[in-house]
Coordinates of C-alpha atoms and ligand atoms in Angstrom, one line a residue:
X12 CA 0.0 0.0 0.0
X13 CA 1.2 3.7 -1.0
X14 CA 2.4 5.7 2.1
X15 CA -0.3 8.6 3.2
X16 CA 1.4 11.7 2.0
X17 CA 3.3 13.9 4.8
X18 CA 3.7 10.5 6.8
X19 CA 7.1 10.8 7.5
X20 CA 9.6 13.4 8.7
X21 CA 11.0 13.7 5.0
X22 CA 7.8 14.3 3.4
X23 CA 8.0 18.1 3.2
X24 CA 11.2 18.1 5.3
X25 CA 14.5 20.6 4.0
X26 CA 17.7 19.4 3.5
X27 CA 20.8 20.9 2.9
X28 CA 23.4 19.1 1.1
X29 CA 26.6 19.4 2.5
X30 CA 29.5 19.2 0.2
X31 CA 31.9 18.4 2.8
X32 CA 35.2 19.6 1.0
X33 CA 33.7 23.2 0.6
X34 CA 31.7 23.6 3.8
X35 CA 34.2 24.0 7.0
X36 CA 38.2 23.3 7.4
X37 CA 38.8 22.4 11.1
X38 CA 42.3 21.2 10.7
X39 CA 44.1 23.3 8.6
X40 CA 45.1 21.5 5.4
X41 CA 42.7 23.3 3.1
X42 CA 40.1 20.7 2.7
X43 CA 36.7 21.3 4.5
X44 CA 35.8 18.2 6.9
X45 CA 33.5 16.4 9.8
X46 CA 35.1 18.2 12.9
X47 CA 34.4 22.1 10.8
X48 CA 31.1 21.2 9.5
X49 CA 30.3 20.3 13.5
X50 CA 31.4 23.6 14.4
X51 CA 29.0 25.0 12.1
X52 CA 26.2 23.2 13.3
X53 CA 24.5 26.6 14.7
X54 CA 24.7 27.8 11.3
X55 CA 22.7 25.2 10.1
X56 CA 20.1 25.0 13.0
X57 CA 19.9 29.0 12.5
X58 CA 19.0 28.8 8.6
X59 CA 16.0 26.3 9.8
X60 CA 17.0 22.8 8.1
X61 CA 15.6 19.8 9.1
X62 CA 17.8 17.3 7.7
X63 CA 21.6 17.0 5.8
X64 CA 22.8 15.2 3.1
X65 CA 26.6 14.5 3.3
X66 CA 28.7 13.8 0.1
X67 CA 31.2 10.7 0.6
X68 CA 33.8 11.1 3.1
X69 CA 34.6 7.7 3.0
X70 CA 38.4 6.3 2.3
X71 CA 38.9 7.1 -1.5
X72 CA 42.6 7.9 -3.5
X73 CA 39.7 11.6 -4.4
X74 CA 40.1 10.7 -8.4
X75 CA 36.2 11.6 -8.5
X76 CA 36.8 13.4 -4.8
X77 CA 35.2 10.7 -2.9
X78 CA 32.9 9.1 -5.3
X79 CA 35.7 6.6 -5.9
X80 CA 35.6 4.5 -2.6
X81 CA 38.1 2.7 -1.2
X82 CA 36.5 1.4 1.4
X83 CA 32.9 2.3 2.4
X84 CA 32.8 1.6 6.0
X85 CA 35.7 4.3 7.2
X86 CA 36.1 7.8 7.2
X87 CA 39.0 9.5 4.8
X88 CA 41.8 10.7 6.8
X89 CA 41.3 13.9 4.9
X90 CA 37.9 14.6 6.0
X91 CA 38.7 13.3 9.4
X92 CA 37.9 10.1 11.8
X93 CA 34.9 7.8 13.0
X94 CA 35.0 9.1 15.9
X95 CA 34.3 12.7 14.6
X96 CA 31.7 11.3 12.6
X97 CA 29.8 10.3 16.0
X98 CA 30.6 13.4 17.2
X99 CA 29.0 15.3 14.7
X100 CA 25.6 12.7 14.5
X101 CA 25.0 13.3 18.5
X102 CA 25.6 17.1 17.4
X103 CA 23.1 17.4 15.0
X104 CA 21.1 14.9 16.8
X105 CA 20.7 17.1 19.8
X106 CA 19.8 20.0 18.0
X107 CA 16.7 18.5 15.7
X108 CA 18.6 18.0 13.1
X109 CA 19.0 14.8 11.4
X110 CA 22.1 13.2 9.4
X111 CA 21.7 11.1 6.0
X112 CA 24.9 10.1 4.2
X113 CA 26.2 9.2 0.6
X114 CA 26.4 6.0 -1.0
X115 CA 28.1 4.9 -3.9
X116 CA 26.7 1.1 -4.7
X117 CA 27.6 1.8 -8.9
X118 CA 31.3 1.5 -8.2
X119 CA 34.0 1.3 -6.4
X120 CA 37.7 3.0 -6.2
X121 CA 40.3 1.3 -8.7
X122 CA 42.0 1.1 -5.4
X123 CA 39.4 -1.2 -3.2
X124 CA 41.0 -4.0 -2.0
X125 CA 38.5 -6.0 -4.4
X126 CA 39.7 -4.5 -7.4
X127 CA 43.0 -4.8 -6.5
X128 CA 42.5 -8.7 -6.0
X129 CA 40.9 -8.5 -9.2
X130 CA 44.2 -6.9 -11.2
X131 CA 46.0 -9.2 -10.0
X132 CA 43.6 -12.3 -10.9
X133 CA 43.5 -13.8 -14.2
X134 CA 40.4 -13.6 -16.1
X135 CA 37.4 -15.9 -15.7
X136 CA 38.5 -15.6 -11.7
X137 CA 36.2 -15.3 -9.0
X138 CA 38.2 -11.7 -8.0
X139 CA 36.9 -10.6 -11.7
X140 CA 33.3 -11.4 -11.2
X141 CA 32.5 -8.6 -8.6
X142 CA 33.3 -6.2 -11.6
X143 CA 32.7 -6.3 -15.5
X144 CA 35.7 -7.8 -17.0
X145 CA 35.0 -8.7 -20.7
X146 CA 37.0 -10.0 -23.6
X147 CA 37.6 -7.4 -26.4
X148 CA 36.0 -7.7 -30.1
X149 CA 37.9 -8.3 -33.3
X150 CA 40.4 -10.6 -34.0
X151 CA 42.9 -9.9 -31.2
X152 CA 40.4 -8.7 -28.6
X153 CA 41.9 -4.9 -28.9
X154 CA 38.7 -3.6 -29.4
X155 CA 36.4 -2.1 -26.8
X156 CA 33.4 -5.2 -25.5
X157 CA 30.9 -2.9 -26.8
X158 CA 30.2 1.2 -27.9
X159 CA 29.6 2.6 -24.7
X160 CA 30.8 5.6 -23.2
X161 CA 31.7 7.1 -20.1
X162 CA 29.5 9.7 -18.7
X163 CA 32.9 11.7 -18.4
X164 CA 33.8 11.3 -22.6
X165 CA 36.0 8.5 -24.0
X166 CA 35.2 4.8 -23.9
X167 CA 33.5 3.3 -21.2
X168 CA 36.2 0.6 -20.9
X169 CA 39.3 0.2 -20.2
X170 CA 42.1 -2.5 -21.0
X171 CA 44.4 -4.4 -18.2
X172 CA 47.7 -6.1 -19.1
X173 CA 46.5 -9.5 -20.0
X174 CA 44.0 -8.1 -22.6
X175 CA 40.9 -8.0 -21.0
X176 CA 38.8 -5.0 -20.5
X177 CA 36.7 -3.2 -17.7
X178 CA 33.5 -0.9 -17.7
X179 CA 33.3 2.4 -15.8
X180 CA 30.5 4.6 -16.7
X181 CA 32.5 7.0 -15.2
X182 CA 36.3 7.5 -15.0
X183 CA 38.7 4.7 -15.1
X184 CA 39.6 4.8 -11.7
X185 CA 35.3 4.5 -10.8
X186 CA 35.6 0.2 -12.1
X187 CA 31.6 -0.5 -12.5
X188 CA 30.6 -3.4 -9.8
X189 CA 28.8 -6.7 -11.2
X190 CA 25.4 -6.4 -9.6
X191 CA 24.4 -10.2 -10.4
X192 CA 27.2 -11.0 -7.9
X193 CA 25.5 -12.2 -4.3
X194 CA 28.6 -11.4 -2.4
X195 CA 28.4 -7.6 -4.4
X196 CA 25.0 -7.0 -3.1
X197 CA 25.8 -8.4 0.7
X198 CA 28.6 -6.3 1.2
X199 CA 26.2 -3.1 0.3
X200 CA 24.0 -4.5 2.8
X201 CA 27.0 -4.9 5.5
X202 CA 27.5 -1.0 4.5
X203 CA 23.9 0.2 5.2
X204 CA 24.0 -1.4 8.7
X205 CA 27.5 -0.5 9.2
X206 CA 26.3 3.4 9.3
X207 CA 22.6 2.5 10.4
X208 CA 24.1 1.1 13.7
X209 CA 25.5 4.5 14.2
X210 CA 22.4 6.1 13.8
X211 CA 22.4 7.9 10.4
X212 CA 18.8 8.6 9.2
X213 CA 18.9 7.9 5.7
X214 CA 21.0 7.5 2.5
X215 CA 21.2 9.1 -0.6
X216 CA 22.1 6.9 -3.4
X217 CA 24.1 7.5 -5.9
X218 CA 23.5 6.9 -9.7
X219 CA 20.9 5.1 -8.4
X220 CA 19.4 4.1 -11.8
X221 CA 22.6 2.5 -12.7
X222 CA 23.7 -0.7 -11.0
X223 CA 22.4 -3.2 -13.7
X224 CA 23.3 -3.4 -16.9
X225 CA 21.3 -4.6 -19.7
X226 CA 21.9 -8.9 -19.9
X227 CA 24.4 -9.0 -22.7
X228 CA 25.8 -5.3 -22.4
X229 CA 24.4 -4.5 -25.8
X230 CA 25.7 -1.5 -28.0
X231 CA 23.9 1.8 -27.1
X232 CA 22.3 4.0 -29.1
X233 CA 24.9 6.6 -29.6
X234 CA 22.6 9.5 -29.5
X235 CA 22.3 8.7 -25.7
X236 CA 25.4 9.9 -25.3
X237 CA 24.3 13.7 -25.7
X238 CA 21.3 13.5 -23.4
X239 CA 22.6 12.5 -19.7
X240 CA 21.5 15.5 -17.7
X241 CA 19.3 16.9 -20.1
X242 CA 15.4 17.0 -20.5
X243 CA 16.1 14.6 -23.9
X244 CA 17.3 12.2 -21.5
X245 CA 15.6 8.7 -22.1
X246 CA 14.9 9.2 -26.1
X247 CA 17.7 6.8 -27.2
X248 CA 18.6 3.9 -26.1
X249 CA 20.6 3.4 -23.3
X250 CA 21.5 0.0 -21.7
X251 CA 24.2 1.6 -19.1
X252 CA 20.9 2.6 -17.3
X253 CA 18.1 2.4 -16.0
X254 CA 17.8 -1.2 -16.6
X255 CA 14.6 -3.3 -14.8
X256 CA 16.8 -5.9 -13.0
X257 CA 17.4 -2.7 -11.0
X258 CA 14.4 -2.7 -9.1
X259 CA 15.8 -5.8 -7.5
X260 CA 18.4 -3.9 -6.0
X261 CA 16.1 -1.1 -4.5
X262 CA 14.2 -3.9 -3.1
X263 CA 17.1 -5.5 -1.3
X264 CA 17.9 -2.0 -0.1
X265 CA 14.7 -1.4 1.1
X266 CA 13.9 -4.5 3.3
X267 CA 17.4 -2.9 5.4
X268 CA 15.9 0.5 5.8
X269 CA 12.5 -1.5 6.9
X270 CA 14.4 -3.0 9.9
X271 CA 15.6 0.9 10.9
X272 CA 12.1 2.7 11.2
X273 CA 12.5 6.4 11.0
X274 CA 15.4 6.1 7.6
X275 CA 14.7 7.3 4.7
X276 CA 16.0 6.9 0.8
X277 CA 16.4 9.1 -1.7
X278 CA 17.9 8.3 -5.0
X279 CA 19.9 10.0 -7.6
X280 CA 17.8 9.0 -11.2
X281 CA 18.3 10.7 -14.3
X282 CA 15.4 9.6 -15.7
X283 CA 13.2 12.0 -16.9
X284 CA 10.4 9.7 -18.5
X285 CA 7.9 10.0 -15.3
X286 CA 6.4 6.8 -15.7
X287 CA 9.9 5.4 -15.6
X288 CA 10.7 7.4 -12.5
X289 CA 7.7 6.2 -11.0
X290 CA 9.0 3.0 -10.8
X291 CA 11.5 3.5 -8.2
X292 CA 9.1 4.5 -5.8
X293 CA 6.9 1.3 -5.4
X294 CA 6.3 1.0 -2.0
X295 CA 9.3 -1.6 -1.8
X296 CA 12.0 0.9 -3.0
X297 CA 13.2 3.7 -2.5
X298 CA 11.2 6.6 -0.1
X299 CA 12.1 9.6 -2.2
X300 CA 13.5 10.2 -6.3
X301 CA 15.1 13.1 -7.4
X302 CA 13.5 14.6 -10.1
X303 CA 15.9 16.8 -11.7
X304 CA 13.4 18.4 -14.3
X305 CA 12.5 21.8 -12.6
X306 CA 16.5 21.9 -12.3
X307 CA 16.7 21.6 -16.1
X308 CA 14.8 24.3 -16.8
X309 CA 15.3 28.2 -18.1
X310 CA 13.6 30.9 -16.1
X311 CA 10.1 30.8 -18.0
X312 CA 7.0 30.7 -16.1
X313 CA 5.1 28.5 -18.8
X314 CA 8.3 25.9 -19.0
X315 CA 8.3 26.0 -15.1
X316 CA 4.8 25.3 -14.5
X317 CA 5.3 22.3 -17.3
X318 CA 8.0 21.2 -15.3
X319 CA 6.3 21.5 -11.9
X320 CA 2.8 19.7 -13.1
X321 CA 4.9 17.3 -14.8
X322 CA 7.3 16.1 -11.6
X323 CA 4.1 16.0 -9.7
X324 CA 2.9 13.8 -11.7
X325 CA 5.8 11.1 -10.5
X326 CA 4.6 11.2 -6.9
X327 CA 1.0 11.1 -7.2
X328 CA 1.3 7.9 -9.8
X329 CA 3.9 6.5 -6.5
X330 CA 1.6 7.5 -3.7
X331 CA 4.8 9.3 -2.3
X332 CA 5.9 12.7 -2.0
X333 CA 8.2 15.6 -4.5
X334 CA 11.7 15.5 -4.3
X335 CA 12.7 19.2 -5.7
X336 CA 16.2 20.7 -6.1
X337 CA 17.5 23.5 -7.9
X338 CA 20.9 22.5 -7.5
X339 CA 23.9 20.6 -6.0
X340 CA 27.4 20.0 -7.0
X341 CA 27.1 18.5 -10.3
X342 CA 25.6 21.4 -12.1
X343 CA 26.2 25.2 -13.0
X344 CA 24.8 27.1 -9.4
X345 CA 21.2 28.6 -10.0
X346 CA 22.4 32.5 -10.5
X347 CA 24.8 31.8 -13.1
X348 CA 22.3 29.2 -14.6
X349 CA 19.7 32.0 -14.8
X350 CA 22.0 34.6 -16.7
X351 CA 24.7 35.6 -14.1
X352 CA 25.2 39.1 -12.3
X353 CA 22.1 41.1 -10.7
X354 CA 19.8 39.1 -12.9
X355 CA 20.8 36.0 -12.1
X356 CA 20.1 36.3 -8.5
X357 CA 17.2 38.1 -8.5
X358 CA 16.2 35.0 -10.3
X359 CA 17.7 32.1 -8.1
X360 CA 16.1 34.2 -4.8
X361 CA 12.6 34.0 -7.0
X362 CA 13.4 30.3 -7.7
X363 CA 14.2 29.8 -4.1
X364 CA 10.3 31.0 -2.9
X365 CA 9.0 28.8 -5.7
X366 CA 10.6 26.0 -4.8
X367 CA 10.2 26.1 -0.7
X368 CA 6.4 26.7 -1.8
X369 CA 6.0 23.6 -3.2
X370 CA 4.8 20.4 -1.2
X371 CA 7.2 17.8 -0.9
X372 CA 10.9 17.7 0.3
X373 CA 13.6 20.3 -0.7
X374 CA 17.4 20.1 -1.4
X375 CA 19.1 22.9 -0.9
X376 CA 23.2 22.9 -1.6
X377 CA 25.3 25.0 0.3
X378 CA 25.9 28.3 -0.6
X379 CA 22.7 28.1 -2.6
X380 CA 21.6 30.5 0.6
X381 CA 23.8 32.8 -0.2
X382 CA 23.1 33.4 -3.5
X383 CA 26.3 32.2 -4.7
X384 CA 27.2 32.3 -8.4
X385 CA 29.5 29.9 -10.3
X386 CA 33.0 31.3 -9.0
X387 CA 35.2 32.0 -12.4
X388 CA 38.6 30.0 -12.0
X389 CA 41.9 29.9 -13.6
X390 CA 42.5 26.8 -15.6
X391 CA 45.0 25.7 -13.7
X392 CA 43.2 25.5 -10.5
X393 CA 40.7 23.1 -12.4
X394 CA 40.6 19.5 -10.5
X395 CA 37.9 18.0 -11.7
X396 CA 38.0 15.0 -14.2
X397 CA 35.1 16.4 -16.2
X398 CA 36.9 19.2 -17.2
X399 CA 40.3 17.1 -17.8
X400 CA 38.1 14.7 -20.5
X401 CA 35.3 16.5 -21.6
X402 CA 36.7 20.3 -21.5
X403 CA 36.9 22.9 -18.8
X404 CA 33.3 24.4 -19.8
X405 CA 32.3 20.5 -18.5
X406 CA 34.0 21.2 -15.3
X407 CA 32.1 21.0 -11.6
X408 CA 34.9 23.1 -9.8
X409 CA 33.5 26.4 -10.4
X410 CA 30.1 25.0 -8.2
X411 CA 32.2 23.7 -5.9
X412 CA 34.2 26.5 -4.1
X413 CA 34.9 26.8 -0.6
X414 CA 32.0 28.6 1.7
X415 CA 32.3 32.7 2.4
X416 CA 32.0 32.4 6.0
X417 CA 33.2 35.7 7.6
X418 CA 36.0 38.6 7.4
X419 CA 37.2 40.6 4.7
X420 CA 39.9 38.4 2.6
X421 CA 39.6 34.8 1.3
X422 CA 39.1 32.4 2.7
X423 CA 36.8 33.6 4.0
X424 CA 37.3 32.0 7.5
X425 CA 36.8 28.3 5.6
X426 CA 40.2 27.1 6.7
X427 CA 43.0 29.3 8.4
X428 CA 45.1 27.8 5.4
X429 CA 45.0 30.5 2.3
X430 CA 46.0 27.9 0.2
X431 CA 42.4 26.1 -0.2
X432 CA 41.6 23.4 -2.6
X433 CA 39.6 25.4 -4.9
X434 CA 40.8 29.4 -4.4
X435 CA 37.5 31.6 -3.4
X436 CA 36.8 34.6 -4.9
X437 CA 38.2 38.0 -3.5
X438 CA 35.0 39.3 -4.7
X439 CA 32.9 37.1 -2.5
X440 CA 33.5 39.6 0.6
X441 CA 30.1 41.2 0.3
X442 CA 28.6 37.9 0.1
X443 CA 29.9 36.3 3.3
X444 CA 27.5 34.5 6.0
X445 CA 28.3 36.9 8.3
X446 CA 27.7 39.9 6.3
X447 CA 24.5 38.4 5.2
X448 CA 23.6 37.8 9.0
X449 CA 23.8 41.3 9.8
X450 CA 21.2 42.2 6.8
X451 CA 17.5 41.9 6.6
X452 CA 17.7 42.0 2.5
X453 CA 20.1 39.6 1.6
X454 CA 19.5 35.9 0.1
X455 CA 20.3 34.5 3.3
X456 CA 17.8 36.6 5.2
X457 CA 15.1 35.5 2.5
X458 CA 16.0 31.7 3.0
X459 CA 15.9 32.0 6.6
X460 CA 12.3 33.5 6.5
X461 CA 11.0 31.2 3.7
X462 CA 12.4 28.1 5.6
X463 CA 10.6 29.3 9.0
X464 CA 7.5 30.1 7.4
X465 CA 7.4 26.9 5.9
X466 CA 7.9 25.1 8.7
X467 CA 5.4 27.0 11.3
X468 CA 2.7 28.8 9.3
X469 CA -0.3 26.9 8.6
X470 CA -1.0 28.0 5.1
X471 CA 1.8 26.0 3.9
X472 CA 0.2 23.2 5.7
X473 CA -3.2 23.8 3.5
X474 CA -2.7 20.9 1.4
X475 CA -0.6 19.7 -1.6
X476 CA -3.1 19.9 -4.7
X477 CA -2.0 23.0 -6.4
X478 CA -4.6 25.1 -7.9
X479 CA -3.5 27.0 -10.7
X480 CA -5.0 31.2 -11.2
X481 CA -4.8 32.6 -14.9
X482 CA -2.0 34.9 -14.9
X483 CA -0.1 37.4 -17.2
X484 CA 2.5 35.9 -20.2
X485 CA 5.4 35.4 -18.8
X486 CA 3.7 35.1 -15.1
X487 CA 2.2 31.9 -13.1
X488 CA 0.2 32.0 -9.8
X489 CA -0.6 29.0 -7.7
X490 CA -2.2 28.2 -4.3
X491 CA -1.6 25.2 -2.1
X492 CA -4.8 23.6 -0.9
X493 CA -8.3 25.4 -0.3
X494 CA -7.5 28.5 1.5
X495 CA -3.4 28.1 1.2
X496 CA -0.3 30.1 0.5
X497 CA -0.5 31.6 -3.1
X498 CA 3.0 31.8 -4.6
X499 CA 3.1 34.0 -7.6
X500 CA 6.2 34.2 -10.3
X501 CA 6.8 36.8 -12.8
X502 CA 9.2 36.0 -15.7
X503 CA 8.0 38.6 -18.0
X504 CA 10.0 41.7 -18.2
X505 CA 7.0 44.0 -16.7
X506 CA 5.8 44.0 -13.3
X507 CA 2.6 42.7 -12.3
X508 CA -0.3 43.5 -10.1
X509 CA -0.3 40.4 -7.3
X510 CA -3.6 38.3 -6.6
X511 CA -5.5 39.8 -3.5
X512 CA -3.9 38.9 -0.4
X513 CA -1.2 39.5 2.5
X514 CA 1.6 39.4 1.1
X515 CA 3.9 36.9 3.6
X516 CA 7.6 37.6 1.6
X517 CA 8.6 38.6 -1.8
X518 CA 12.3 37.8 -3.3
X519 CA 12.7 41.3 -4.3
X520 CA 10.7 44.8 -2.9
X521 CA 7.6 45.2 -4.5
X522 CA 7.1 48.5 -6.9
X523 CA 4.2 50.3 -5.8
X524 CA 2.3 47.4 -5.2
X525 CA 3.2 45.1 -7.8
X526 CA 5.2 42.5 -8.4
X527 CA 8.7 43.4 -10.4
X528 CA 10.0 41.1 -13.2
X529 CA 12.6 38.1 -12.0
X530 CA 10.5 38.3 -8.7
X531 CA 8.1 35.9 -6.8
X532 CA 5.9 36.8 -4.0
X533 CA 4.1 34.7 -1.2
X534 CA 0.5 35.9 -0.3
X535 CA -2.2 34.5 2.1
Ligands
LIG603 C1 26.9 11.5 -9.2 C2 27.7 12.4 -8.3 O1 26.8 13.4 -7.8 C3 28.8 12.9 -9.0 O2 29.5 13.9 -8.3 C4 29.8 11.8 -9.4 O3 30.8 12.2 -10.2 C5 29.0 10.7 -10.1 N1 27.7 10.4 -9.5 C6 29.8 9.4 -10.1 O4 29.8 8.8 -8.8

């Protein structure tokens, strides 16, 4: 049977994904870690979030910076120790805030012992079989198993000494793991309990609609190459995802999270056909989806209100509740994404009161509350393998620079070491936390209100239908349940008069009345 919607403490709960490298240094060497992002806890509890979603900080040589793991069940040296990790649960723990973690069940580090064993194996071996090692085609083998590619460019394959090859969807040092192998899927299990036991409250999972591969690893259609992450995804075919036999998977996952009550899922799924998404929220798999649709698209109210009807869609078929997101460290930051400068953030702030209007649960990224833009970096400061193999425009660096905490010069108190991983911006000064503290108007402020009104005022409790008003080109207007919060949007480069109401919050001052363009306004 479907879950009742707002059942559960994720259904319309906020998290805030934590991209641990970027978030807090506590000891010095550059890198954010546990022990800073524990000292920012009242940060956190301040800005209102219910919930966090840490990236891996698990042991990992940091070729995909921590989505290469070495070994799941311990903590990097880099981002600090178990015990911190404890120390950090009880934190958040005893200040309301709850703690879900990364997972990485696609692949592992070239450098897990497993793959290690299986280098040093000889084909056909029972250390192969926990990966996909295949022959090559053509006369002497030296040619690629099949077409596919890596999400990161080049050939999804790689050859070993003895002639053989392996698949990673991603880079060569992320080896894809054989998901019809029992002991592949126990040790995942052994994983979830390893961090359930310590009292995490959920997992995210990554490339969760990977996993299984189609029987036979057929060639793929190699259109499908251009569409992962974009709304074209799922045209072509593509046999590196989204395959059926992983259901069975999120199934096995799920009977683990059963035996925790209170844990939640959420999965990372580029799918964009709903009905396909839909899937992996049978009441056996996972609690929530990621639907990465409103994400994908420009700052148009018709295309937005497509992409809103159309990702409610996917929970309704489920009988579970929205996953929204505007962003996280995989893609371009929302003000650059919406045109860059004033613009730009006039837009992401109006995205932001769209977005934490909507029923369902919200991911926020860091940063994304302070209205961050992409940060513009030299080439050689670039560390991220996108950019190395696909081009620096492909590159995740520029979303994932170090937080503006406080003073004048960077760092910006993220680490007393100047030299961090990714330089920050000298112009991020005026965009600090603690500058933004100190002011009513900034993007910070507006988060913080939004957040609290969410939580505590009853007309965002009204209901989850939306109820959609006829509004101006350009413009959309929508209420939440019989008598709820009306969140208006105006696109349109002309400001428009606001439906009757109080009006609770607006993303930028209202002109006379009425609603400026880039601006969206919450009314009871
Ligand atoms: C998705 C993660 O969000 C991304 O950062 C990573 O590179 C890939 N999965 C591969 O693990």
């Amino acid at each position: 049977m479907a879950a009742a919607p707002h059942a559960s403490w994720w259904s319309d709960a906020v998290f805030y994904q934590v991209y641990l490298r970027s978030f807090a240094d506590s000891d010095t060497d550059g890198i954010g870690d546990l022990e800073g992002l524990r000292r920012r806890l009242g940060y956190l509890e301040q800005l209102g979030v219910d919930a966090l979603w840490l990236t891996p900080f698990y042991r990992s040589p940091m070729a995909d910076h921590g989505y290469d793991v070495a070994d799941p069940r311990d903590v990097d040296p880099m981002f600090g120790t178990l015990r911190d990790f404890d120390e950090l649960l009880a934190d958040a723990h005893r200040r309301g805030i709850r703690v879900t973690v990364d997972v990485v069940p696609n692949h592992t580090s070239n450098q897990h012992a497993w793959f290690k064993s299986a280098m040093a194996a000889a084909p056909g071996s029972r250390e192969r079989a926990r990966y996909l090692f295949r022959d090559g085609r053509g006369p002497d083998g030296a040619e690629p198993p099949n077409n596919w590619v890596s999400v990161f460019g080049g050939p999804a394959w790689t050859r070993v000494p003895d002639g053989q090859w392996y698949l990673h969807l991603f880079t060569p040092q992320q080896p894809d793991l054989n998901w019809d192998d029992a002991e592949v899927r126990y040790d995942l299990e052994r994983t979830l309990r390893f961090w359930l036991d310590r009292g995490v409250d959920g997992f995210r999972f990554d490339v969760a609609h990977g996993m299984a591969k189609a029987p036979g690893l057929p060639d793929m259609d190699p259109r499908a190459a251009q569409e992962y992450r974009t709304s074209e995804q799922g045209k072509a075919y593509d046999p590196r995802f989204d395959d059926d036999g992983v259901h069975d998977v999120h199934r096995m996952i799920r009977k683990v999270l059963d035996e925790y009550p209170g844990t939640m899922s959420v999965g990372e799924i580029w799918v964009s056909d709903e009905e396909r998404l839909a899937r992996y929220l049978r009441p056996d798999e996972l609690h929530l989806a990621f639907n990465f649709r409103l994400m994908l698209t420009h700052f148009d109210a018709d295309a937005l209100r497509t992409a809103i009807e159309r990702s409610l869609a996917v929970p309704r078929a489920a009988g579970t509740d929205a996953t929204w997101t505007l962003s996280n460290h995989d893609v371009s930051r929302t003000v650059s994404r919406y045109g860059g400068g004033a613009a730009g953030l006039r837009r992401a702030r109006a995205m932001a009161l769209v977005e934490l209007a909507l029923p369902g649960a919200v991911y926020l990224y860091n940063g994304e509350e302070l209205g961050l833009p992409d940060a513009d970096l030299p080439a050689s400061a670039l560390t991220d393998p996108r950019a190395r193999t696909l081009g620096p425009e492909y590159g995740r660096d520029p979303e994932r620079v170090p937080m503006p905490w406080d003073g004048d010069l960077p760092p910006f108190g993220f680490s007393r070491n100047p030299r961090t991983w990714l330089p920050t911006p000298p112009e991020w000064a005026g965009l600090t936390a603690e500058r933004q503290l100190a002011d009513p108007e900034s993007t910070l402020a507006l988060y913080r209100q939004a957040i609290e009104l969410r939580r505590t005022h009853p007309a965002l409790h009204a209901g989850d239908e939306l109820e959609w008003y006829g509004a101006p080109a350009g413009c959309f207007a929508f209420r939440r349940g019989r008598g709820g919060l009306i969140c208006a949007l105006n696109t349109s480069a002309s400001s428009i008069a606001l439906p009757p109401g109080e009006v609770l919050l607006s993303s930028s001052p209202l002109v006379q009345g009425r609603l400026p363009p880039d601006a969206a306004a919450w009314l009871v």
